[in-house]
Coordinates of C-alpha atoms in Angstrom, one line a residue:
M296 CA 0.0 0.0 0.0
N297 CA 1.6 3.3 -1.1
R298 CA 0.8 6.7 0.2
R299 CA -1.7 7.5 -2.6
Q300 CA -3.6 4.3 -1.9
A301 CA -3.7 5.1 1.8
V302 CA -5.1 8.6 1.2
L303 CA -7.7 7.1 -1.2
G304 CA -8.6 4.5 1.4
I305 CA -9.1 7.1 4.1
A306 CA -11.1 9.3 1.7
A307 CA -13.3 6.3 0.8
A308 CA -13.9 5.5 4.5
F309 CA -14.9 9.2 5.1
T310 CA -17.3 9.1 2.1
V311 CA -18.8 5.8 3.2
G312 CA -19.2 7.2 6.7
I313 CA -21.1 10.2 5.4
A314 CA -23.3 8.0 3.2
L315 CA -24.2 5.7 6.1
R316 CA -25.1 8.8 8.2
T317 CA -27.3 10.2 5.5
W318 CA -29.0 6.8 4.8
P319 CA -32.1 7.8 6.9
L320 CA -32.8 10.5 4.3
W321 CA -33.8 7.6 2.0
H322 CA -36.7 6.9 4.4
S323 CA -37.6 10.5 5.3
P324 CA -36.3 14.0 4.4
L325 CA -36.5 15.0 8.0
P326 CA -33.6 14.8 10.5
F327 CA -32.8 11.5 12.1
N328 CA -33.9 11.8 15.8
P329 CA -36.9 13.9 16.7
D330 CA -34.6 16.2 18.7
G331 CA -33.4 17.4 15.4
I332 CA -36.8 18.6 14.5
I333 CA -37.0 20.6 17.7
Y334 CA -33.6 22.1 16.9
A335 CA -35.1 23.1 13.5
R336 CA -37.7 25.1 15.4
F337 CA -35.0 26.8 17.5
V338 CA -33.2 27.7 14.3
H339 CA -36.4 29.1 12.7
D340 CA -37.1 31.3 15.7
T341 CA -33.4 32.5 15.8
V342 CA -33.4 33.4 12.1
R343 CA -36.8 35.1 12.4
T344 CA -36.1 37.1 15.5
G345 CA -32.3 37.5 15.5
S346 CA -31.9 36.0 19.0
L347 CA -32.0 32.5 20.5
P348 CA -35.3 31.4 22.1
L349 CA -33.5 31.0 25.5
S350 CA -36.6 30.5 27.6
R351 CA -37.2 27.2 25.8
M352 CA -33.6 26.0 25.6
H353 CA -31.0 24.2 27.8
V354 CA -27.6 25.7 28.3
D355 CA -26.0 23.0 26.3
E356 CA -28.2 23.6 23.3
L357 CA -27.0 27.1 22.6
A358 CA -23.8 26.2 20.7
F359 CA -25.5 23.5 18.5
T360 CA -28.4 25.8 17.7
S361 CA -26.0 28.6 16.7
F362 CA -24.1 26.1 14.5
L363 CA -27.2 25.1 12.6
T364 CA -28.4 28.7 12.4
T365 CA -25.1 29.7 10.8
I366 CA -25.6 27.0 8.2
S367 CA -29.1 28.3 7.5
H368 CA -27.7 31.9 7.1
V369 CA -24.9 30.7 4.8
T370 CA -27.0 28.3 2.6
G371 CA -30.4 29.8 2.8
L372 CA -31.8 26.4 3.5
D373 CA -34.4 25.4 6.1
A374 CA -32.9 23.6 9.1
L375 CA -35.2 20.7 8.5
R376 CA -33.4 20.1 5.1
H377 CA -29.8 20.8 5.9
A378 CA -29.5 19.4 9.5
Q379 CA -29.0 15.8 8.6
P380 CA -26.5 16.3 5.8
A381 CA -24.5 18.7 8.0
I382 CA -24.5 16.3 10.9
A383 CA -23.5 13.4 8.7
V384 CA -20.3 15.3 7.9
V385 CA -19.7 16.3 11.5
G386 CA -20.4 12.8 12.7
T387 CA -17.8 11.4 10.3
V388 CA -15.0 13.8 11.2
P389 CA -13.8 11.4 14.0
V390 CA -13.0 8.9 11.2
L391 CA -10.3 11.3 10.1
L392 CA -9.1 11.7 13.7
A393 CA -9.0 7.9 14.1
A394 CA -6.8 7.7 11.0
A395 CA -4.5 10.4 12.3
F396 CA -4.3 8.9 15.7
A397 CA -3.5 5.4 14.3
G398 CA -0.9 6.7 11.9
R399 CA 0.9 8.7 14.6
I400 CA 0.8 5.9 17.2
A401 CA 2.1 3.4 14.6
A402 CA 5.0 5.7 13.9
G403 CA 5.6 6.1 17.6
T404 CA 5.8 2.3 18.0
R405 CA 8.4 2.2 15.2
L406 CA 6.2 0.6 12.6
D407 CA 7.4 1.2 9.0
A408 CA 5.5 3.2 6.4
L409 CA 3.4 0.2 5.3
G410 CA 2.3 -0.5 8.9
R411 CA 1.4 3.1 9.5
R412 CA -0.8 3.3 6.4
Y413 CA -2.4 -0.1 7.2
A414 CA -3.3 1.1 10.7
A415 CA -4.6 4.5 9.5
V416 CA -6.8 3.1 6.8
L417 CA -8.1 0.2 9.0
A418 CA -9.0 2.6 11.8
A419 CA -10.9 4.9 9.4
V420 CA -12.9 2.2 7.8
V421 CA -13.9 0.5 11.0
L422 CA -15.0 3.7 12.8
A423 CA -16.9 4.7 9.7
V424 CA -19.1 1.6 9.6
E425 CA -19.2 0.3 13.2
G426 CA -22.9 0.1 14.1
L427 CA -23.0 1.2 17.8
Y428 CA -20.9 4.3 17.0
L429 CA -22.9 4.9 13.8
H430 CA -26.1 5.0 15.8
R431 CA -24.8 7.7 18.1
S432 CA -22.9 9.7 15.4
M433 CA -25.7 10.3 12.9
P434 CA -28.5 11.9 15.1
V435 CA -29.1 15.6 14.8
D436 CA -28.0 16.1 18.4
E437 CA -25.6 18.3 20.3
Q438 CA -23.5 15.4 21.5
T439 CA -22.5 14.6 18.0
L440 CA -20.2 17.7 17.9
G441 CA -18.5 16.5 21.0
L442 CA -17.5 13.1 19.5
A443 CA -14.8 15.0 17.6
L444 CA -14.1 17.8 20.0
V445 CA -13.4 15.7 23.1
P446 CA -10.6 13.5 21.6
L447 CA -9.2 16.5 19.7
A448 CA -9.0 18.4 23.0
L449 CA -7.3 15.6 24.8
L450 CA -4.7 15.1 22.0
A451 CA -4.1 18.9 21.8
V452 CA -3.6 19.1 25.5
A453 CA -1.2 16.1 25.5
Y454 CA 0.8 17.6 22.6
A455 CA 0.9 21.1 24.2
S456 CA 2.1 19.8 27.5
R457 CA 4.7 17.4 26.2
R458 CA 5.8 18.4 22.7
D459 CA 4.9 21.8 21.3
A460 CA 3.4 24.7 23.2
R461 CA 1.8 25.9 19.9
W462 CA -0.8 23.2 20.4
W463 CA -2.3 25.3 23.2
F464 CA -3.8 27.4 20.3
V465 CA -5.9 24.3 19.5
A466 CA -6.4 23.0 23.0
L467 CA -7.7 26.2 24.7
P468 CA -10.4 27.2 22.2
T469 CA -11.6 23.5 22.1
L470 CA -11.8 23.4 25.9
L471 CA -13.7 26.6 26.0
V472 CA -16.3 25.4 23.5
V473 CA -17.0 21.9 24.8
P474 CA -19.1 22.9 27.9
A475 CA -21.4 24.9 25.6
V476 CA -21.8 21.9 23.3
H477 CA -23.0 19.2 25.7
N478 CA -22.9 18.7 29.4
L479 CA -22.0 15.0 29.2
D480 CA -19.3 15.6 26.6
A481 CA -17.8 18.2 28.9
F482 CA -17.9 15.9 31.9
V483 CA -16.2 13.1 30.0
L484 CA -13.5 15.6 29.0
A485 CA -13.1 16.8 32.6
L486 CA -12.6 13.3 33.9
A487 CA -10.2 12.5 31.1
L488 CA -8.1 15.5 31.9
V489 CA -7.8 14.4 35.5
L490 CA -6.8 10.9 34.4
L491 CA -4.4 12.3 31.9
A492 CA -2.7 14.2 34.7
V493 CA -2.6 10.9 36.7
L494 CA -0.8 9.2 33.8
A495 CA 1.7 12.0 33.8
L496 CA 2.8 10.9 37.2
D497 CA 4.9 8.3 35.4
S498 CA 6.9 11.2 33.8
A499 CA 9.8 12.9 35.4
E500 CA 8.6 16.2 34.1
L501 CA 7.2 18.0 37.1
G502 CA 6.3 21.1 35.1
R503 CA 4.1 19.0 32.8
L504 CA 2.4 17.3 35.7
R505 CA 1.7 20.7 37.3
S506 CA 0.3 22.2 34.1
L507 CA -2.0 19.2 33.5
G508 CA -3.2 19.1 37.1
T509 CA -3.9 22.9 37.0
L510 CA -5.7 22.5 33.7
A511 CA -7.9 19.7 34.9
I512 CA -9.0 21.7 38.0
G513 CA -9.5 24.8 36.0
F514 CA -11.6 23.0 33.4
F515 CA -13.9 21.6 36.1
A516 CA -14.3 25.1 37.5
Y517 CA -15.0 26.6 34.1
F518 CA -17.5 23.8 33.3
A519 CA -19.4 24.5 36.5
T520 CA -19.2 28.3 36.1
Y521 CA -20.4 28.2 32.5
N522 CA -23.5 26.3 33.4
V523 CA -24.4 28.2 36.5
A524 CA -23.7 31.6 35.0
T525 CA -25.6 30.9 31.8
Q526 CA -28.6 29.7 33.7
T527 CA -28.4 32.7 36.0
L528 CA -27.8 35.4 33.4
T529 CA -30.2 34.0 30.7
D530 CA -33.5 32.2 30.6
A531 CA -31.9 28.9 29.6
S532 CA -31.9 26.1 32.0
I533 CA -29.5 23.3 33.0
N534 CA -30.7 19.8 31.8
Q535 CA -30.3 16.5 33.6
Q536 CA -27.9 18.0 36.2
D537 CA -29.4 15.8 38.9
R538 CA -27.7 12.7 37.4
L539 CA -24.4 14.2 38.7
T540 CA -25.3 16.5 41.6
T541 CA -27.2 13.8 43.5
V542 CA -24.2 11.4 43.6
P543 CA -21.1 13.5 44.2
G544 CA -19.6 11.0 46.6
L545 CA -20.1 8.2 44.1
I546 CA -18.4 10.2 41.3
L547 CA -15.5 11.0 43.6
A548 CA -15.2 7.3 44.6
W549 CA -15.1 6.1 41.0
L550 CA -12.6 8.8 40.0
V551 CA -10.3 8.0 42.9
L552 CA -10.6 4.3 42.1
A553 CA -9.8 4.9 38.4
A554 CA -6.8 7.1 39.4
I555 CA -5.3 4.5 41.7
G556 CA -6.1 1.8 39.2
L557 CA -4.4 3.6 36.4
R558 CA -1.2 4.1 38.5
W559 CA -1.2 0.4 39.3
F560 CA -2.1 -0.6 35.8
T561 CA 0.8 1.3 34.1
S562 CA 3.4 -0.3 36.3
R563 CA 2.3 -3.9 35.6
R564 CA 3.7 -6.4 33.1
D565 CA 2.3 -6.3 29.6
S566 CA 0.5 -9.6 30.1
T567 CA -1.2 -8.2 33.2
K568 CA -2.2 -5.1 31.3
R569 CA -3.7 -7.1 28.5
T570 CA -5.7 -9.4 30.8
L571 CA -7.0 -6.6 33.0
L572 CA -8.1 -4.3 30.2
A573 CA -9.8 -7.2 28.3
S574 CA -11.6 -8.2 31.5
V575 CA -13.0 -4.7 32.1
L576 CA -14.3 -4.2 28.6
L577 CA -15.5 -7.7 28.1
T578 CA -17.5 -7.2 31.3
W579 CA -19.6 -4.8 29.3
F580 CA -20.4 -7.5 26.8
V581 CA -21.4 -9.8 29.7
V582 CA -23.7 -7.1 31.0
L583 CA -25.4 -6.9 27.6
A584 CA -25.8 -10.7 27.5
V585 CA -27.2 -11.0 31.0
N586 CA -29.6 -8.1 30.2
A587 CA -30.9 -10.3 27.3
L588 CA -31.9 -12.9 29.8
A589 CA -33.4 -10.5 32.4
P590 CA -33.4 -6.7 32.4
I591 CA -30.7 -5.3 34.7
F592 CA -32.5 -2.0 34.8
P593 CA -35.9 -3.0 36.3
G594 CA -38.9 -2.3 34.0
L595 CA -36.7 -1.3 31.1
P596 CA -36.0 -3.3 27.9
S597 CA -33.9 -6.4 27.7
T598 CA -31.2 -6.6 25.1
H599 CA -32.7 -7.5 21.7
P600 CA -31.2 -10.4 19.8
T601 CA -30.3 -8.2 16.9
I602 CA -28.2 -6.0 19.2
L603 CA -26.6 -9.0 20.9
Y604 CA -25.7 -10.7 17.5
G605 CA -24.4 -7.4 16.1
I606 CA -22.2 -6.5 19.1
A607 CA -20.8 -10.0 19.6
P608 CA -18.3 -9.8 16.7
L609 CA -16.9 -6.5 18.2
V610 CA -15.2 -8.7 20.8
L611 CA -12.5 -9.0 18.2
L612 CA -11.8 -5.3 18.6
V613 CA -11.4 -5.6 22.3
V614 CA -9.0 -8.5 21.9
L615 CA -6.9 -6.5 19.5
L616 CA -7.1 -3.5 21.8
A617 CA -5.8 -5.5 24.8
Y618 CA -3.0 -7.0 22.7
G619 CA -1.9 -3.6 21.4
L620 CA -2.3 -1.3 24.4
P621 CA 1.0 -2.0 26.1
D622 CA 2.9 -1.0 23.0
V623 CA 1.2 2.3 22.6
L624 CA 1.4 3.6 26.2
D625 CA 4.8 5.2 25.5
T626 CA 3.2 7.5 22.8
T627 CA 1.5 10.8 23.5
E628 CA -1.5 9.8 21.4
G629 CA -1.8 6.4 23.2
T630 CA -1.8 8.1 26.6
S631 CA -4.5 10.6 25.6
L632 CA -6.6 7.7 24.2
L633 CA -6.2 5.7 27.4
A634 CA -7.2 8.7 29.5
G635 CA -10.4 9.1 27.4
L636 CA -11.2 5.4 27.7
A637 CA -10.7 5.4 31.4
A638 CA -13.1 8.4 31.7
V639 CA -15.7 6.3 30.0
V640 CA -15.1 3.4 32.4
V641 CA -15.7 5.8 35.3
L642 CA -19.0 7.0 33.9
V643 CA -20.2 3.5 33.0
G644 CA -19.4 2.5 36.6
I645 CA -21.3 5.4 38.0
S646 CA -24.3 4.6 35.7
L647 CA -24.4 1.0 36.9
T648 CA -24.0 1.8 40.6
A649 CA -25.9 5.1 41.1
S650 CA -29.4 3.9 40.4
L651 CA -30.8 1.4 37.9
T652 CA -33.2 3.9 36.3
A653 CA -33.9 5.1 32.7
D654 CA -31.8 8.2 33.2
Y655 CA -28.7 6.3 34.1
L656 CA -29.3 3.8 31.3
N657 CA -29.5 6.7 28.9
T658 CA -26.2 8.1 30.4
L659 CA -24.5 4.8 30.0
Y660 CA -25.5 4.4 26.4
R661 CA -24.5 7.9 25.5
V662 CA -21.1 7.8 27.3
Q663 CA -20.1 4.4 25.8
T664 CA -19.8 6.2 22.4
F665 CA -16.6 7.9 23.5
S666 CA -14.9 4.5 24.0
H667 CA -15.2 3.6 20.3
L668 CA -12.5 5.9 18.9
P669 CA -9.8 4.8 21.4
V670 CA -10.7 1.1 21.0
V671 CA -10.8 1.2 17.2
T672 CA -7.6 3.2 16.9
I673 CA -5.5 1.0 19.2
A674 CA -7.0 -2.2 17.7
A675 CA -6.1 -1.0 14.2
V676 CA -2.5 -0.4 15.4
A677 CA -2.4 -3.8 16.9
A678 CA -3.6 -5.4 13.7
A679 CA -0.9 -3.5 11.8
R680 CA 1.7 -4.8 14.3
I681 CA 0.5 -8.4 13.8
S682 CA 0.6 -7.9 10.0
T683 CA 4.1 -6.4 9.6
R684 CA 7.6 -7.4 10.5
T685 CA 7.3 -6.2 14.0
G686 CA 4.3 -8.3 14.7
L687 CA 3.5 -11.9 15.7
L688 CA 3.6 -13.3 12.2
D689 CA 7.4 -12.9 12.1
D690 CA 7.7 -15.5 14.8
I691 CA 6.3 -18.1 12.5
P692 CA 9.2 -20.1 10.9
G693 CA 9.7 -19.3 7.3
F694 CA 7.4 -16.2 7.4
D695 CA 8.4 -13.5 5.0
R696 CA 6.0 -10.5 4.6
R697 CA 7.2 -10.0 1.0
R698 CA 5.7 -13.3 0.0
P699 CA 2.1 -13.3 -1.4
S700 CA 1.0 -15.5 1.5
A701 CA 2.1 -12.8 4.0
R702 CA 0.2 -10.1 2.2
T703 CA -2.8 -12.3 2.0
A704 CA -2.7 -12.9 5.8
A705 CA -2.5 -9.2 6.4
G706 CA -5.4 -8.5 4.1
A707 CA -7.4 -11.3 5.6
L708 CA -7.0 -9.9 9.1
A709 CA -8.2 -6.5 7.9
V710 CA -11.2 -8.0 6.2
V711 CA -12.2 -10.0 9.3
V712 CA -11.9 -6.8 11.4
V713 CA -14.0 -4.8 9.0
L714 CA -16.6 -7.6 8.7
A715 CA -16.9 -7.8 12.5
S716 CA -17.7 -4.1 12.4
V717 CA -20.1 -4.3 9.4
A718 CA -22.1 -7.0 11.3
S719 CA -23.2 -4.3 13.8
I720 CA -24.6 -1.9 11.2
P721 CA -28.2 -3.1 11.6
I722 CA -28.2 -1.8 15.2
A723 CA -27.8 1.7 13.9
Y724 CA -31.0 1.5 11.8
G725 CA -33.1 -0.5 14.1
G726 CA -36.7 0.6 14.5
L727 CA -39.1 0.0 17.3
D728 CA -38.8 -3.8 16.7
V729 CA -35.2 -3.6 18.0
L730 CA -34.9 -0.4 20.0
P731 CA -37.3 1.5 22.3
Y732 CA -36.8 4.7 20.4
K733 CA -37.5 5.5 16.8
G734 CA -35.1 7.8 15.0
V735 CA -36.8 8.3 11.7
T736 CA -39.7 10.7 11.5
T737 CA -41.8 10.8 8.4
P738 CA -43.4 14.0 7.0
A739 CA -46.9 12.5 7.7
E740 CA -46.0 12.1 11.4
L741 CA -44.8 15.7 11.7
Q742 CA -47.8 17.0 9.8
S743 CA -50.3 15.0 11.8
T744 CA -48.8 16.4 15.0
G745 CA -49.1 19.9 13.5
F746 CA -52.8 19.3 12.7
A747 CA -53.5 18.2 16.2
E748 CA -51.7 21.3 17.7
R749 CA -53.6 23.7 15.4
H750 CA -57.1 22.2 15.4
V751 CA -57.6 20.5 18.8
P752 CA -58.9 23.1 21.3
G753 CA -57.2 21.6 24.3
A754 CA -55.3 18.5 25.2
W755 CA -54.8 15.6 22.8
T756 CA -52.8 12.4 23.1
S757 CA -50.6 9.9 21.2
D758 CA -47.6 7.8 21.7
D759 CA -44.2 9.0 22.8
H760 CA -42.9 9.6 19.2
L761 CA -45.7 11.8 18.0
T762 CA -46.0 13.9 21.2
R763 CA -42.3 14.6 21.2
M764 CA -42.7 16.8 18.2
T765 CA -45.2 19.2 19.6
P766 CA -42.5 21.8 20.5
Y767 CA -41.8 22.2 16.8
Y768 CA -45.2 24.0 16.5
T769 CA -45.6 25.7 19.8
S770 CA -44.0 26.0 23.2
A771 CA -47.4 25.8 24.8
G772 CA -48.5 22.5 23.1
D773 CA -50.7 20.1 25.0
G774 CA -49.9 16.8 23.4
R775 CA -49.8 14.1 26.2
R776 CA -48.5 10.5 26.1
G777 CA -50.0 9.4 29.4
P778 CA -53.6 8.6 28.2
T779 CA -52.2 6.7 25.2
D780 CA -49.8 4.8 27.4
A781 CA -52.8 3.7 29.4
Y782 CA -54.6 2.6 26.3
L783 CA -51.6 0.7 25.0
T784 CA -51.5 -1.3 28.2
G785 CA -55.1 -2.3 28.2
S786 CA -57.2 0.7 29.3
P787 CA -60.2 1.9 27.2
P788 CA -59.6 4.6 24.6
P789 CA -58.9 8.0 26.2
G790 CA -61.4 10.7 26.5
C791 CA -59.5 13.2 24.4
P792 CA -58.5 13.2 20.7
M793 CA -55.9 10.6 20.0
L794 CA -53.5 10.3 17.0
V795 CA -53.5 6.7 16.1
Q796 CA -50.9 5.2 13.7
A797 CA -51.6 2.0 11.7
S798 CA -48.1 0.6 12.6
W799 CA -49.2 0.3 16.3
S800 CA -50.6 -3.1 15.4
T801 CA -47.3 -4.3 13.8
T802 CA -44.1 -2.7 15.0
G803 CA -45.9 -1.1 18.0
A804 CA -46.3 2.3 19.6
Q805 CA -43.3 4.1 21.2
R806 CA -43.3 4.1 25.0
Y807 CA -39.7 5.1 25.6
P808 CA -37.8 4.1 27.7
Q809 CA -40.1 1.0 27.9
T810 CA -40.3 -1.3 24.9
A811 CA -42.9 -0.5 22.2
A812 CA -46.4 -1.8 22.8
V813 CA -48.1 -3.7 20.0
V814 CA -51.9 -3.2 19.9
P815 CA -53.7 -6.4 18.6
P816 CA -55.1 -5.6 15.2
P817 CA -58.7 -6.4 16.2
R818 CA -58.5 -4.0 19.1
L819 CA -57.0 -1.2 17.1
E820 CA -59.7 -1.7 14.4
A821 CA -62.4 -1.6 17.1
T822 CA -61.0 1.6 18.4
M823 CA -61.2 3.2 14.9
I824 CA -64.7 1.9 14.3
T825 CA -66.1 3.2 17.6
S826 CA -64.4 6.6 17.2
H827 CA -65.0 9.7 15.1
V828 CA -62.1 10.0 12.6
V829 CA -61.6 13.7 11.9
Y830 CA -58.2 13.5 10.2
H831 CA -56.5 10.8 8.1
T832 CA -53.1 11.0 6.3
G833 CA -53.3 8.0 4.0
G834 CA -50.1 6.4 2.8
A835 CA -48.3 3.2 3.8
D836 CA -48.6 3.9 7.5
P837 CA -51.7 6.1 7.9
I838 CA -52.2 8.3 11.0
S839 CA -55.7 9.2 12.1
L840 CA -57.0 11.7 14.7
T841 CA -59.8 9.9 16.5
I842 CA -62.3 11.0 19.1
A843 CA -64.1 8.2 21.1
R844 CA -67.8 8.6 20.6
S845 CA -68.8 7.7 24.1
A846 CA -65.9 9.5 26.0
A847 CA -65.7 12.7 27.9
D848 CA -64.0 15.6 26.1
D849 CA -60.9 15.7 28.2
C850 CA -57.6 13.8 28.9
T851 CA -58.4 12.2 32.3
N852 CA -55.8 9.5 32.4
S853 CA -52.7 11.7 32.8
S854 CA -51.3 15.1 32.4
V855 CA -48.0 13.8 31.1

């Protein structure tokens, strides 16, 4: 593989990554993830009035709304149209970071040019197609920006403190931006900075240790100050802060445990490092498998077989990571990746030990996304080491990497790694038959919600998916999911107008965070027959606004 082929390979991976992240547009022209539709409303209001609608926003929605608003101003396009293509590009940027990380780490471990190119291309391809990462890097969501900013900030800080002070011109602006992008992204970065300082204890450079420690403390202070000051000085509010503020002792305990563990870990033999790291990450797979048998989070969904089968081949990446990690710890890039991975381990531990609730399950799923770039990058370097003269194959008697059989072995390993990642792609596009949350919103769904908001003089009800979109039309909407939830679990039809979707009798109605509820076809048909139908969309999955003929004219089951 020459340099030109490597560049083409990385470019192809980037292109494929963008294509996969725009794939939802084949099913609907609207943004993937209903939150993207709400962001479109924020952008509309900002463009129309010239100011952010702060009273309806959280403090970590300001930067992303400003980002989308800038695109609207530059292109003249509606946010509903440009948000998904834009986020597809943003969500694929980490692919380039993975290639850069892998190439630099390979060089730092004295791999030759062929090994560096092999590692860079393999890392780019795997991260572009890996299903779990794909599912969290294609939604129109503020966290998607952080998937690139967090590893970039860690690398820039590591470079600036060890190699070249000019990297502070990259590190400091990135550190300033991340808290405005997403609270969880900023907290991951804050933990990673602390753990990066812990890893610096192995260095004899006291000045570097002092600067990293000061930076970690300063970033924590800035993160807290930004949120409190923004909430105090504007009408914006802090979202989901109780997940952290209610368990400060637990957070500190996990952070101290991780710090002590890292110090012990880095002083162990290579075999111990490999065994310990593999054990920690494989435990996550065990948790998923156990959850397939019985929900670990009470009342919440078990692991769907599609998810289990898709994730199982990714064990190969963990094995390669464990094999390759000891060799990369002497590199600046490897140290920053380990700090980021350790921060994820801390937050996964907090999520599993704080409270087995939907909020912490959501935190766990979001935070695990930050582990993929470190795992994929180091796994790619490990595969390169195995496939070149510095790897395991050279220990085989008679092995010569210049022979066709050696090149075939190297290519076969890359193909196996890529196929293991491709096997997880169905997870990213799973609907309510696989996941408790539907990402794709059709125009008919958005329009039916708008009809209910405009024409129902009071409360109306539907499933979690349709009622989520009411803020697109008005901040004072009264779409409620509670009465429909009751209906889906066996209660009579609610007394207020209800948007009913035909697919409720097949894939089911969304009840996030619980699994979707399927209404038996005869029951759904009886509901339609015994109700007044005042609106009907037609199409493959028609939506109807129904009013029960014998019911009272209000939503009595719930105000939610």
